[in-house]
């Protein structure tokens, strides 16, 4: 990386609050970060001094360039406090760029404002391994989530409006309003209408040529209100929107139905953004999103409602990744932020593709996968890489002594409560017992053909004996290497050994990417392949799940990959089952589909898609210094 951009951190101990560290470092103008990647001003649009949107035209300009090394960061099954995947991702990149002189780009998800103001706080990393400006990263960024919210809610409005208008009009009246005559008395179909006509196998191009039966098929969607899966969204935690009714106004008499709000990052449109490969691909995916069924059981799409093109217009700028920087001046792409439960929990394909071209051979792109590797890395491999065509050379598993002690039988770890003394004092036996969890993550990650490295995120209370026990267990389980890191306390300098290990792992990668299952088998067979990797002995499907699997198969969607929606706190469905449980039967409560994004998602237990605020949310600590304009208290 360009030495003119790199910054030397003045590290102090004990480590100050994240926002204080972030505010203590003056970011360079984003032009300088862009120059370090050989980007010209034609390749990006500025969003202030410290953010820029990198345009997809970069891919066209660099299409003949070769890719750099591709690294994915997952983790062991976490505690509710998190084990530092984001911090490790950033720290590793700071080490590669600022200390090992490698071209590197960090690719991370955009955080939701829900957790930022709720329980978890921000997601810019932590300590001396952060993305800056941290307040801009954690709040509005470049408006992508706001655009997703607007697009999602436009589609929600279109659904209810269509049901309303169909309930009050004849087929002929509907058709006349959908295809009005111009001043010369001529009618025409617009572009989005031809998509519906093609779906209905109607080849006529003149509205006046349609038979009465074809008019009915074209104009009347006949949406079954009970089948609607599309909900409105907002990017704030609000438990009172988990169940609502709409249509209570006097003008919508008799149109009341129950629905709910989801948090914006749970919208299928966010998953579409993350998995799209081009603007044209995004247009197709948005149009194919299924919002429910007709009363005869046929899927109804955004294009059937005529809104696919408008959604793409609202989303046109979101497809460009946002360029930012780390504390030590290495480049970061922030793009997309799909839920890691009901969606695939990875940043975007386009950000990774652009980054791999920019770093080139010998450079590194490091991307983070949400939650433990049983969720994040599995979905990265089987969904994201399947659509992108990219193959990682190295898979990192972040582990902590704290989490391993929990998996070894330690007391419950609860956010907001002081840690039990078992986590603050040496207990090698407890650590060793918990390494069964780490071992399963290593074995599973190796199935995909990547070299696996364990990054042991060191805390001040960890002892040498405990760290050595983890390293031995990791190597015994087949890890390429296991490295102790102190990037939270020391920045990139604390992850240099990890950087060296990652370089060796990438240089020695020889196996092609292997998927856990092929796409041409049934939905159940795919679910069972994933369940087996969790340690399950079988799968139990509810009556509802059986019906949905039958319906999606009949509708032609069985060839999609699977995105399991389950707790991140255990390999099983039971969050309290720590370690590496075996012999359990995995219950599938329901099965849903994100057809535009391109996956089927079985629900293992109950998944909340709208978080609630705790008694003392993070917003208590957040304020602004009215003299300097700087944000304070953001974590």
Phi, psi and omega in degrees: 000160181294124182294338180291339182268331185294144179240142174268124182278139172266091186280134176236159179228138358293161185293125179292175177298149183305314183294328179291320176295313181300318181287343181279347182251126178274114179294151172278160177300141185297339173305321182292321177295318179298318179299324180296340177259008181064029174274140176260164180303337177288346184268354184207158174248130181285139171238077187083198185276335193237010177220148175211147174266119179273128189277150181294344178299340176302321180297322178294318182292333184249019187298335179273350181284150178273156181280157170274192177283147185241122185233131177247138181250116173244199181202173171285173177298120192275165164277169177297347180274349183080151185249007172093034178295315180296316179297319179293319178302313181291315181299318177300316182292323175297322178294313182297318184276313188273338184242330182253004173058041178254149170288130185211145172227131173271133177240114183228164178282154170280130181283153173280148176286346178302298177297328181301320179261356184263253185256311193287327188087195185284183185222035183271011190097203180193162181060230182264021175229086186222158168268136180230159353296127187295324180291320179293322178300316187275347183253244189283338185050240179249019172086010183300315182292327177294321178294319177298318178300314181296315181296315180302315185283334172297316178296319179299318179295321181295324180297306183294323179296321181293317177300317180299310184291324178293331182285343186245003185227152174284166178303317182295317179296318177302311182299318180296326179281327178288326181233071183289152177281145176277188184298332179273002179083013181259143176256160174206155172270141171269177190302316185292333178292328178296332177295319178290319179300317178297319178299324181273002181061035174258116186265359182288147182247352179251120181306327182290347181272352182288140175284162177305322178294319179291325176300315179297312180301320183286314191275330187256108178284331176055049183296133174278110183303328181288345182265354186293125179254349184278128181240160172285159183224159168208155187263048178219143174289121181210095186297337183281359176257009180290338176211120181221171170237146179237163178085027183271355181289157183297332181280347180248036184303131179081007183249016182292135172213153178275141177207203181196167169259144167252165171285148190304323183289351174272354180295142175299333180297326175295318178294323176300313179302318183290330186257356182286155182243350179194170178296319178297319178296320179296320178301317180294317182295317179297320179292330183275354182301130181266126183258350183160195181238159168285170181292345175266002174095008179272142180293139177251129186250170176299323177291328174300325179279354178081015190249359184301319180293318179296322177299319181294323177297317177296332186261000192299326180274340182292339184290345180270122182296150178267127178268128175225202183212158174270173178304329183258015170085015176271152186285150179225135168257124176250118185201122178069156181204056183294145174313142178269358175263286185281348172240195192263356168063035179228153175289182196281155173294317185294324177297315179297318182294316178297314182299318181297325176288320183292322181281329177068181181305133181088347176269175186226135169245121182245120183237147184258141176247132188295145178061198181291166184292341176294336178254296187295307182292321178301315179288325175303313183287307191277340179248299186297309182291332178295321180278329183276332186078007180268154180229125178282146175270337185218137174241122180262140174242116180274130180228151174231152175300320181303310182292322180294323175297320177300316180289341178275359179115011179292166181298162180299140174259121185236128179300133178092350178250148177299146178291142175297154182300336179300333181271351184251355181233153184298133175205083185297322181298320179295319178297312182300320179296324181284346182291352174297328178292313178300317182299318180294321178297321178295311182300316180296316182294327179291338181300336184274354176099355180275152170286135186253128177240135176263123175258111181271105184282106190279134173252161185296337182272354180287144179252162180300319181298320179293316180296320179295325179296321179291317181299317180296316181297321180295314180293321178297329181277356176107011178294145176296322177197165175220125191230134175278133184235147176227040185292333178297319183271335188233002181071209182303327180302327181281356180237016181298315179298323176296318178300318179296318179295319179296318178300315179296319180297318180292317181293336182257009179285129183231341187271142174286162178295132176244132178272156181287335181205153173278162181279341188271014173259172184289165179301316181298319181297324178292315178303317183290330176295319178290317180301322178298322179293336176285340186107006181287148177267347180185179181230137177245123183257131174290167177299322178297316180297318179301316181296318181293319179298317178297318182294312182295325177295316179297325181281355176091021184255009186289347180276004181276155174290167185254137178237094186290130177255100182216171178300144176274356188265004178200156170295334184265189175279346184262109184300337181277349181275096185270183180073229180227075183299149178224165173075005180274157175259124184277119182273130175254107185283321182205165176227129179234174185220139169247087189289322178294314177295321175105043175203158172259134179237109175286141179261117177262098185082201184258126180246121176277129178253007171223101180293162176248164177274141177280181178300318179238087180291165178299336185295343175302328186268351189265130179204188180228140173281106187290347177278314183262341184082004182277143177284139176235152173084000179284134183242000000 
